Amino acid sequence: MSNAYNRPDQLSPELRRRVLETARRLGYPGPDPVARSLRTRKAGAVGLLLTENLSYAFRDPAAVGFLEGLALACEDASQGLLLVPANPEREDVAAVHRAGVDGFVVYSVPDDDPHLAAVLERPVPTVVCDQPELDTVDRVGIDDRAAITQIASHLIELGHRRVGVICMRLARDRNDGFVNVDRQHTAHFHVQRARLEALATAFTSANVDWTSIPVVERFDHSIASGASAAAQLLDRDPQVTALICTSDILALGALGEARRRGLRVPQDLTITGFDGITESERAGLTTVRQPVMEKGRAAGKLLVNAADHNRPRTVTLSTELVIGTTSAPPRITEGALVRPVIL
Amino acid sequence: MSNAYNRPDQLSPELRRRVLETARRLGYPGPDPVARSLRTRKAGAVGLLLTENLSYAFRDPAAVGFLEGLALACEDASQGLLLVPANPEREDVAAVHRAGVDGFVVYSVPDDDPHLAAVLERPVPTVVCDQPELDTVDRVGIDDRAAITQIASHLIELGHRRVGVICMRLARDRNDGFVNVDRQHTAHFHVQRARLEALATAFTSANVDWTSIPVVERFDHSIASGASAAAQLLDRDPQVTALICTSDILALGALGEARRRGLRVPQDLTITGFDGITESERAGLTTVRQPVMEKGRAAGKLLVNAADHNRPRTVTLSTELVIGTTSAPPRITEGALVRPVIL
DNA sequence: AATTGGTTCTTGACCGTTACGGTCACTCCA
DNA sequence: TGGAGTGACCGTAACGGTCAAGAACCAATT
């Protein structure tokens, strides 16, 4: 029976024809995929765990790019891609337990996320992306510190000293507002923490007191959030000459807010982003381009041939500073003595 | 055992604790999801079948919107969403057979697609979207004829008689070029066929000989395709005063080609799209907006409560004509006697 | 005629759950 | 004290495949 469907060479064409014919007559719909998976111990699918509500993932171009790459890798390996409904609000770990998959990809979740813990308990290979190193699973990412340090150096060279930072959510709790240094260091999103720390290091080396730098956090990752964050920051500290955003989406929002206030970019205000999505290319944003699609593809490949490797593998992809038209030397304001540094 | 995990109320806390404790000691990773699915006859996931390579789906904003809506509905129902790796090039129907899902959503595939046939053979509920009516499955869509007729009427009112049409692929075989009437009628993509037929009807009623209207087809759905199609059409028939595109993506490409040729839009050339994606809003495109996200959500909902309904259900969503800045009366050319019609 | 080799076909043990029904101890009340 | 009622616990039988091992058959060789 099984052979009739799966191994046509094992039986005579005549018998095969008869078997299939009676199967159809009896209304047999073909082998049940679940039963087959149980027996063969292969689900033929890869699970994807995301921070956000599933639907959010489709709003963020960077996430869409990641998905595209991952889907590509899955397709190459004839694997399905299962989006796991892990709503971050309810702690619905059951969805992770119920996922019939051969492995997981975990994309940018907080390091204390219960879903992540649930995934790690499952006896299947796992690849994390944009996460801190774990000694049991493979990992894909970029050098966030180096990347954002390029932004910082660029701004420092231009002469910016009074800067503001707009970042994405730092933990699972909502905190739309200013961030003290303590929260910066205990941030549960590895990527955000790394970027903030690198910024602190860079500006401290330039003799800027990091504790005086305003950092505004937003829970939702949207253009509107970027705009409101920029508004909050500029209201409190109108003297800043540059806004460093940890994502392009936030930067695009900040650009909108600057325009709304009649601030010319970059003459009155410099704005930088992070990711290098196509929308920001159109806007001429100064940013760091990271290969989002490649990240997805690398994660998929790592998972698909997760054969034998004793120690966890890490793939670090390269990034590229893109200097656009939204960064320039700061305007000379009264009281401030600022001079571009030529190295 | 099972109870310890799934029904804590069925046993004493003491026993539960003991069971779980020894389970951990023995390295038991928790109930196997596949075996559970086999037993309970529930996979906890919805399968999605797409025309394109999986990765293509993430490039087209309309498809992404559909995905977003579908993901939303799945999340609400705590269902996973499995992207089935159905490469349209190889006829790899096996992927459909291997998908462990409780139902399928089929999104805009040709009506003779073997994957679709394979889905229909599976004994699970199915919802098709942008497909012709089938007497066994539920259906989500819009009134494509009415929608594009609005575009046609708009152009006819403006006075356009010499128009060109740019459409997406009409069948599984690649045919990048002009389309004769026969191919138009035998098109296997329901949406494209319906739109072309409605256009034919509308222009015939306006005393335009439809067979003289150039229709250019493109296999790939991309901005570049739209541009090359527009070039091909304008090369052959420079007299056309309007380009009707059956998708916004194609229209955006046509816009680019017009600009490249120094044609002013809308003074020299009118261009219309279809879908209403955000990118085209920015471009001021005249188009028909359809609720792509709602389509996905409706499909998901239909599938999730696919309980008892003897006859297949159909959800038809509404569309809206959006008149932008890319449509205007045709320029008066020598030889052509054209006068706007006031109805 | 017996042995060997090579097909083709049949059989049955497993994969890991959960549903279900039965057992058993214990309480409660007449 | 006996019998019904209750709740906790346990054993077993599917669920629907796959796959390897063996049975049956036929042909060719010894």
mmCIF file with all atom_site columns, C-alpha atoms in Angstrom, chain B residues 10 18 27 43 50 61 70 75 77-78 82 116 137 164 182 191 209 235 244 257 261 295 305:
data_model
loop_
_atom_site.group_PDB
_atom_site.id
_atom_site.type_symbol
_atom_site.label_atom_id
_atom_site.label_alt_id
_atom_site.label_comp_id
_atom_site.label_asym_id
_atom_site.label_entity_id
_atom_site.label_seq_id
_atom_site.pdbx_PDB_ins_code
_atom_site.Cartn_x
_atom_site.Cartn_y
_atom_site.Cartn_z
_atom_site.occupancy
_atom_site.B_iso_or_equiv
_atom_site.pdbx_formal_charge
_atom_site.auth_seq_id
_atom_site.auth_comp_id
_atom_site.auth_asym_id
_atom_site.auth_atom_id
_atom_site.pdbx_PDB_model_num
ATOM 1  C CA . GLN B 1 10  ? -7.649  15.542 36.466  1.00 0.00 ? 10  GLN B CA 1
ATOM 2  C CA . ARG B 1 18  ? 6.009   13.706 40.735  1.00 0.00 ? 18  ARG B CA 1
ATOM 3  C CA . GLY B 1 27  ? 14.970  13.823 29.811  1.00 0.00 ? 27  GLY B CA 1
ATOM 4  C CA . ALA B 1 43  ? -2.645  19.882 13.206  1.00 0.00 ? 43  ALA B CA 1
ATOM 5  C CA . LEU B 1 50  ? 0.634   30.545 -3.597  1.00 0.00 ? 50  LEU B CA 1
ATOM 6  C CA . PRO B 1 61  ? 2.932   44.496 -1.470  1.00 0.00 ? 61  PRO B CA 1
ATOM 7  C CA . LEU B 1 70  ? -4.348  35.873 6.947   1.00 0.00 ? 70  LEU B CA 1
ATOM 8  C CA . GLU B 1 75  ? -3.269  34.237 15.251  1.00 0.00 ? 75  GLU B CA 1
ATOM 9  C CA . ALA B 1 77  ? -7.561  31.353 16.290  1.00 0.00 ? 77  ALA B CA 1
ATOM 10 C CA . SER B 1 78  ? -4.205  30.228 17.700  1.00 0.00 ? 78  SER B CA 1
ATOM 11 C CA . LEU B 1 82  ? 2.291   26.996 6.996   1.00 0.00 ? 82  LEU B CA 1
ATOM 12 C CA . LEU B 1 116 ? -4.659  23.314 -6.638  1.00 0.00 ? 116 LEU B CA 1
ATOM 13 C CA . VAL B 1 137 ? -14.958 25.184 -1.527  1.00 0.00 ? 137 VAL B CA 1
ATOM 14 C CA . GLY B 1 164 ? -3.291  49.942 -24.365 1.00 0.00 ? 164 GLY B CA 1
ATOM 15 C CA . ASP B 1 182 ? -8.050  33.896 -28.036 1.00 0.00 ? 182 ASP B CA 1
ATOM 16 C CA . VAL B 1 191 ? -8.629  37.564 -12.069 1.00 0.00 ? 191 VAL B CA 1
ATOM 17 C CA . ASP B 1 209 ? -13.050 47.763 -31.691 1.00 0.00 ? 209 ASP B CA 1
ATOM 18 C CA . ASP B 1 235 ? 7.012   51.245 -29.499 1.00 0.00 ? 235 ASP B CA 1
ATOM 19 C CA . ILE B 1 244 ? -4.481  50.434 -18.345 1.00 0.00 ? 244 ILE B CA 1
ATOM 20 C CA . GLU B 1 257 ? 9.056   54.197 -18.630 1.00 0.00 ? 257 GLU B CA 1
ATOM 21 C CA . ARG B 1 261 ? 10.657  58.773 -22.626 1.00 0.00 ? 261 ARG B CA 1
ATOM 22 C CA . LYS B 1 295 ? -9.119  39.489 1.923   1.00 0.00 ? 295 LYS B CA 1
ATOM 23 C CA . ASN B 1 305 ? -14.962 28.269 11.311  1.00 0.00 ? 305 ASN B CA 1
#
